[in-house]
Amino acid sequence: SSDVCSPIFETIRLTKNGKRIPVSLSISPIYDKTGTIIGASKIARDISMQKAYEDELMQSRERLQLAVEAGKIGIWDWDIKKNTIVWSERVYEIHGVPKGTNVGELEKYKKSHHPDDAKRVQQAIKDALSGIKPYQEEFRIITPDGKLVWVETRAVVLKDGNDEPARMLGATM
């Protein structure tokens, strides 16, 4: 007999009491000893809970996106292990750099800090990474065109399986 993997797809089915539920459906051929298909096996799995969680997650993401846009908040993610920073579109706007500009590593980003604030901000980052206190700072940055901008930024440190700082996720206004 040939071993054929059946595709799995999602559909809606009616229960015996007439309720419509989402299911994950897989159909596989059944072969006789000569390899001839003599039937089919169908497995339907109720995925109502999974769909409810997906809907809840989508609604939560939409609410977060609306709140971020309404508050003009920029979101950033620093991968500490790789030393790379990813910015949302709003963070680019705040810093006065074109969207998609390579922000690079933390050392490159630090160059935008006002010299009078730089040491304090770096100490705050170190304190957050060591767990001394949460990262929450107000400081000045200097945009590439020389504009002085006050920002407030807050972040949380996420740790890896060894309880070492792996990422810092933050919001900037």
PDB file of C-alpha atoms in Angstrom:
ATOM      1  CA  SER A   1       0.000   0.000   0.000  1.00  0.00           C
ATOM      2  CA  SER A   2       1.067   3.546  -0.699  1.00  0.00           C
ATOM      3  CA  ASP A   3       1.386   6.006   2.168  1.00  0.00           C
ATOM      4  CA  VAL A   4      -0.346   9.247   1.225  1.00  0.00           C
ATOM      5  CA  CYS A   5      -0.460  12.201   3.595  1.00  0.00           C
ATOM      6  CA  SER A   6      -3.788  13.917   3.410  1.00  0.00           C
ATOM      7  CA  PRO A   7      -3.990  17.669   3.425  1.00  0.00           C
ATOM      8  CA  ILE A   8      -5.591  19.250   6.463  1.00  0.00           C
ATOM      9  CA  PHE A   9      -8.020  22.076   5.896  1.00  0.00           C
ATOM     10  CA  GLU A  10     -10.515  24.029   7.923  1.00  0.00           C
ATOM     11  CA  THR A  11     -14.224  24.132   7.264  1.00  0.00           C
ATOM     12  CA  ILE A  12     -17.563  24.533   9.040  1.00  0.00           C
ATOM     13  CA  ARG A  13     -19.655  21.510  10.005  1.00  0.00           C
ATOM     14  CA  LEU A  14     -23.081  21.101  11.609  1.00  0.00           C
ATOM     15  CA  THR A  15     -23.356  19.193  14.882  1.00  0.00           C
ATOM     16  CA  LYS A  16     -26.259  16.809  15.515  1.00  0.00           C
ATOM     17  CA  ASN A  17     -28.106  19.612  17.312  1.00  0.00           C
ATOM     18  CA  GLY A  18     -27.668  21.971  14.325  1.00  0.00           C
ATOM     19  CA  LYS A  19     -24.874  24.138  15.742  1.00  0.00           C
ATOM     20  CA  ARG A  20     -22.242  25.263  13.254  1.00  0.00           C
ATOM     21  CA  ILE A  21     -18.650  24.691  14.447  1.00  0.00           C
ATOM     22  CA  PRO A  22     -15.236  25.182  12.834  1.00  0.00           C
ATOM     23  CA  VAL A  23     -13.340  21.929  12.295  1.00  0.00           C
ATOM     24  CA  SER A  24      -9.937  20.861  11.081  1.00  0.00           C
ATOM     25  CA  LEU A  25     -10.598  18.153   8.502  1.00  0.00           C
ATOM     26  CA  SER A  26      -8.271  15.509   7.132  1.00  0.00           C
ATOM     27  CA  ILE A  27      -9.213  12.781   4.664  1.00  0.00           C
ATOM     28  CA  SER A  28      -6.942   9.829   3.850  1.00  0.00           C
ATOM     29  CA  PRO A  29      -7.437   6.996   1.357  1.00  0.00           C
ATOM     30  CA  ILE A  30      -7.800   3.403   2.584  1.00  0.00           C
ATOM     31  CA  TYR A  31      -6.070   0.783   0.410  1.00  0.00           C
ATOM     32  CA  ASP A  32      -6.553  -2.956   0.032  1.00  0.00           C
ATOM     33  CA  LYS A  33      -3.634  -5.416  -0.232  1.00  0.00           C
ATOM     34  CA  THR A  34      -3.209  -4.695  -3.937  1.00  0.00           C
ATOM     35  CA  GLY A  35      -2.951  -0.946  -3.459  1.00  0.00           C
ATOM     36  CA  THR A  36      -6.420  -0.182  -4.744  1.00  0.00           C
ATOM     37  CA  ILE A  37      -8.318   2.535  -2.918  1.00  0.00           C
ATOM     38  CA  ILE A  38     -11.318   0.939  -1.254  1.00  0.00           C
ATOM     39  CA  GLY A  39     -12.457   3.749   0.972  1.00  0.00           C
ATOM     40  CA  ALA A  40     -11.538   6.885   2.835  1.00  0.00           C
ATOM     41  CA  SER A  41     -10.871   7.772   6.421  1.00  0.00           C
ATOM     42  CA  LYS A  42     -12.033  11.168   7.653  1.00  0.00           C
ATOM     43  CA  ILE A  43     -10.929  12.864  10.842  1.00  0.00           C
ATOM     44  CA  ALA A  44     -12.682  16.057  11.916  1.00  0.00           C
ATOM     45  CA  ARG A  45     -11.388  17.919  14.969  1.00  0.00           C
ATOM     46  CA  ASP A  46     -13.402  20.661  16.671  1.00  0.00           C
ATOM     47  CA  ILE A  47     -11.254  23.817  16.641  1.00  0.00           C
ATOM     48  CA  SER A  48     -13.815  26.168  18.198  1.00  0.00           C
ATOM     49  CA  MET A  49     -11.538  27.038  21.131  1.00  0.00           C
ATOM     50  CA  GLN A  50      -8.558  27.648  18.829  1.00  0.00           C
ATOM     51  CA  LYS A  51     -10.651  29.959  16.647  1.00  0.00           C
ATOM     52  CA  ALA A  52     -11.931  31.817  19.719  1.00  0.00           C
ATOM     53  CA  TYR A  53      -8.334  32.366  20.901  1.00  0.00           C
ATOM     54  CA  GLU A  54      -7.281  33.528  17.427  1.00  0.00           C
ATOM     55  CA  ASP A  55     -10.198  35.996  17.299  1.00  0.00           C
ATOM     56  CA  GLU A  56      -9.364  37.271  20.794  1.00  0.00           C
ATOM     57  CA  LEU A  57      -5.707  37.687  19.824  1.00  0.00           C
ATOM     58  CA  MET A  58      -6.638  39.565  16.639  1.00  0.00           C
ATOM     59  CA  GLN A  59      -8.946  41.908  18.562  1.00  0.00           C
ATOM     60  CA  SER A  60      -6.243  42.478  21.178  1.00  0.00           C
ATOM     61  CA  ARG A  61      -3.715  43.330  18.454  1.00  0.00           C
ATOM     62  CA  GLU A  62      -6.175  45.730  16.832  1.00  0.00           C
ATOM     63  CA  ARG A  63      -6.817  47.482  20.165  1.00  0.00           C
ATOM     64  CA  LEU A  64      -3.091  47.749  20.832  1.00  0.00           C
ATOM     65  CA  GLN A  65      -2.476  49.168  17.358  1.00  0.00           C
ATOM     66  CA  LEU A  66      -5.227  51.763  17.822  1.00  0.00           C
ATOM     67  CA  ALA A  67      -3.845  52.758  21.229  1.00  0.00           C
ATOM     68  CA  VAL A  68      -0.307  53.040  19.848  1.00  0.00           C
ATOM     69  CA  GLU A  69      -1.505  55.197  16.953  1.00  0.00           C
ATOM     70  CA  ALA A  70      -3.732  57.382  19.128  1.00  0.00           C
ATOM     71  CA  GLY A  71      -0.965  57.930  21.668  1.00  0.00           C
ATOM     72  CA  LYS A  72       1.650  58.512  18.952  1.00  0.00           C
ATOM     73  CA  ILE A  73       3.777  55.875  20.630  1.00  0.00           C
ATOM     74  CA  GLY A  74       6.727  54.229  18.940  1.00  0.00           C
ATOM     75  CA  ILE A  75       7.579  50.607  19.697  1.00  0.00           C
ATOM     76  CA  TRP A  76      11.100  49.207  19.651  1.00  0.00           C
ATOM     77  CA  ASP A  77      12.757  45.844  20.226  1.00  0.00           C
ATOM     78  CA  TRP A  78      16.428  45.428  21.140  1.00  0.00           C
ATOM     79  CA  ASP A  79      17.774  41.889  20.670  1.00  0.00           C
ATOM     80  CA  ILE A  80      20.498  42.002  23.308  1.00  0.00           C
ATOM     81  CA  LYS A  81      22.233  38.806  22.175  1.00  0.00           C
ATOM     82  CA  LYS A  82      22.526  39.970  18.538  1.00  0.00           C
ATOM     83  CA  ASN A  83      22.772  43.644  19.570  1.00  0.00           C
ATOM     84  CA  THR A  84      20.253  44.725  16.939  1.00  0.00           C
ATOM     85  CA  ILE A  85      17.398  47.183  17.315  1.00  0.00           C
ATOM     86  CA  VAL A  86      14.115  47.157  15.392  1.00  0.00           C
ATOM     87  CA  TRP A  87      11.903  50.259  15.386  1.00  0.00           C
ATOM     88  CA  SER A  88       8.275  50.829  14.479  1.00  0.00           C
ATOM     89  CA  GLU A  89       7.505  53.553  11.957  1.00  0.00           C
ATOM     90  CA  ARG A  90       6.692  56.059  14.713  1.00  0.00           C
ATOM     91  CA  VAL A  91      10.145  55.686  16.337  1.00  0.00           C
ATOM     92  CA  TYR A  92      11.748  56.600  13.007  1.00  0.00           C
ATOM     93  CA  GLU A  93       9.552  59.717  12.908  1.00  0.00           C
ATOM     94  CA  ILE A  94      10.461  60.679  16.485  1.00  0.00           C
ATOM     95  CA  HIS A  95      14.175  60.349  15.698  1.00  0.00           C
ATOM     96  CA  GLY A  96      13.894  62.203  12.396  1.00  0.00           C
ATOM     97  CA  VAL A  97      15.361  59.434  10.281  1.00  0.00           C
ATOM     98  CA  PRO A  98      13.855  57.833   7.186  1.00  0.00           C
ATOM     99  CA  LYS A  99      11.880  54.636   7.750  1.00  0.00           C
ATOM    100  CA  GLY A 100      14.041  51.602   7.128  1.00  0.00           C
ATOM    101  CA  THR A 101      17.302  53.312   8.086  1.00  0.00           C
ATOM    102  CA  ASN A 102      19.581  50.727   9.658  1.00  0.00           C
ATOM    103  CA  VAL A 103      19.441  51.621  13.340  1.00  0.00           C
ATOM    104  CA  GLY A 104      22.158  49.074  13.977  1.00  0.00           C
ATOM    105  CA  GLU A 105      23.471  48.173  17.357  1.00  0.00           C
ATOM    106  CA  LEU A 106      23.022  50.016  20.645  1.00  0.00           C
ATOM    107  CA  GLU A 107      26.353  51.838  20.286  1.00  0.00           C
ATOM    108  CA  LYS A 108      25.174  53.428  17.028  1.00  0.00           C
ATOM    109  CA  TYR A 109      21.865  54.478  18.591  1.00  0.00           C
ATOM    110  CA  LYS A 110      23.619  56.014  21.638  1.00  0.00           C
ATOM    111  CA  LYS A 111      25.161  58.633  19.337  1.00  0.00           C
ATOM    112  CA  SER A 112      21.740  60.308  19.072  1.00  0.00           C
ATOM    113  CA  HIS A 113      21.563  60.946  22.841  1.00  0.00           C
ATOM    114  CA  HIS A 114      22.232  64.479  24.032  1.00  0.00           C
ATOM    115  CA  PRO A 115      25.713  64.509  25.658  1.00  0.00           C
ATOM    116  CA  ASP A 116      24.302  65.825  28.965  1.00  0.00           C
ATOM    117  CA  ASP A 117      21.865  62.860  29.181  1.00  0.00           C
ATOM    118  CA  ALA A 118      23.929  60.033  27.693  1.00  0.00           C
ATOM    119  CA  LYS A 119      25.587  58.737  30.891  1.00  0.00           C
ATOM    120  CA  ARG A 120      22.309  58.735  32.829  1.00  0.00           C
ATOM    121  CA  VAL A 121      20.508  56.855  30.047  1.00  0.00           C
ATOM    122  CA  GLN A 122      23.290  54.274  29.787  1.00  0.00           C
ATOM    123  CA  GLN A 123      23.215  53.736  33.545  1.00  0.00           C
ATOM    124  CA  ALA A 124      19.441  53.289  33.400  1.00  0.00           C
ATOM    125  CA  ILE A 125      19.859  50.636  30.694  1.00  0.00           C
ATOM    126  CA  LYS A 126      22.478  48.817  32.791  1.00  0.00           C
ATOM    127  CA  ASP A 127      20.220  48.997  35.862  1.00  0.00           C
ATOM    128  CA  ALA A 128      17.304  47.553  33.893  1.00  0.00           C
ATOM    129  CA  LEU A 129      19.420  44.724  32.466  1.00  0.00           C
ATOM    130  CA  SER A 130      20.692  43.810  35.928  1.00  0.00           C
ATOM    131  CA  GLY A 131      17.186  43.945  37.393  1.00  0.00           C
ATOM    132  CA  ILE A 132      17.898  46.851  39.742  1.00  0.00           C
ATOM    133  CA  LYS A 133      14.970  48.914  38.458  1.00  0.00           C
ATOM    134  CA  PRO A 134      12.620  49.121  35.464  1.00  0.00           C
ATOM    135  CA  TYR A 135      13.740  51.153  32.473  1.00  0.00           C
ATOM    136  CA  GLN A 136      11.853  54.447  32.368  1.00  0.00           C
ATOM    137  CA  GLU A 137      13.659  57.600  31.275  1.00  0.00           C
ATOM    138  CA  GLU A 138      13.076  61.054  29.861  1.00  0.00           C
ATOM    139  CA  PHE A 139      15.977  62.404  27.850  1.00  0.00           C
ATOM    140  CA  ARG A 140      16.941  64.465  24.855  1.00  0.00           C
ATOM    141  CA  ILE A 141      17.958  63.169  21.473  1.00  0.00           C
ATOM    142  CA  ILE A 142      19.500  65.078  18.617  1.00  0.00           C
ATOM    143  CA  THR A 143      18.036  64.275  15.200  1.00  0.00           C
ATOM    144  CA  PRO A 144      20.295  64.074  12.132  1.00  0.00           C
ATOM    145  CA  ASP A 145      19.178  67.577  11.109  1.00  0.00           C
ATOM    146  CA  GLY A 146      20.231  68.956  14.530  1.00  0.00           C
ATOM    147  CA  LYS A 147      16.763  69.224  16.106  1.00  0.00           C
ATOM    148  CA  LEU A 148      16.576  68.686  19.881  1.00  0.00           C
ATOM    149  CA  VAL A 149      13.705  66.360  20.883  1.00  0.00           C
ATOM    150  CA  TRP A 150      12.621  65.310  24.378  1.00  0.00           C
ATOM    151  CA  VAL A 151      11.516  61.677  24.552  1.00  0.00           C
ATOM    152  CA  GLU A 152      10.107  59.452  27.240  1.00  0.00           C
ATOM    153  CA  THR A 153      10.820  55.780  26.908  1.00  0.00           C
ATOM    154  CA  ARG A 154       9.858  52.752  28.972  1.00  0.00           C
ATOM    155  CA  ALA A 155      10.876  49.161  28.527  1.00  0.00           C
ATOM    156  CA  VAL A 156      10.808  45.669  29.959  1.00  0.00           C
ATOM    157  CA  VAL A 157      13.655  43.182  29.877  1.00  0.00           C
ATOM    158  CA  LEU A 158      12.855  39.655  28.696  1.00  0.00           C
ATOM    159  CA  LYS A 159      15.166  36.887  29.858  1.00  0.00           C
ATOM    160  CA  ASP A 160      16.207  33.653  28.208  1.00  0.00           C
ATOM    161  CA  GLY A 161      16.071  30.155  29.712  1.00  0.00           C
ATOM    162  CA  ASN A 162      19.264  30.854  31.670  1.00  0.00           C
ATOM    163  CA  ASP A 163      17.729  33.941  33.315  1.00  0.00           C
ATOM    164  CA  GLU A 164      20.000  36.194  31.231  1.00  0.00           C
ATOM    165  CA  PRO A 165      18.671  39.357  29.508  1.00  0.00           C
ATOM    166  CA  ALA A 166      17.769  38.435  25.927  1.00  0.00           C
ATOM    167  CA  ARG A 167      15.568  41.294  24.709  1.00  0.00           C
ATOM    168  CA  MET A 168      14.407  44.703  25.794  1.00  0.00           C
ATOM    169  CA  LEU A 169      10.997  45.755  24.471  1.00  0.00           C
ATOM    170  CA  GLY A 170       9.995  49.353  24.806  1.00  0.00           C
ATOM    171  CA  ALA A 171       7.748  52.247  23.914  1.00  0.00           C
ATOM    172  CA  THR A 172       8.886  55.779  23.122  1.00  0.00           C
ATOM    173  CA  MET A 173       6.877  58.982  23.062  1.00  0.00           C
TER     174      MET A 173
END
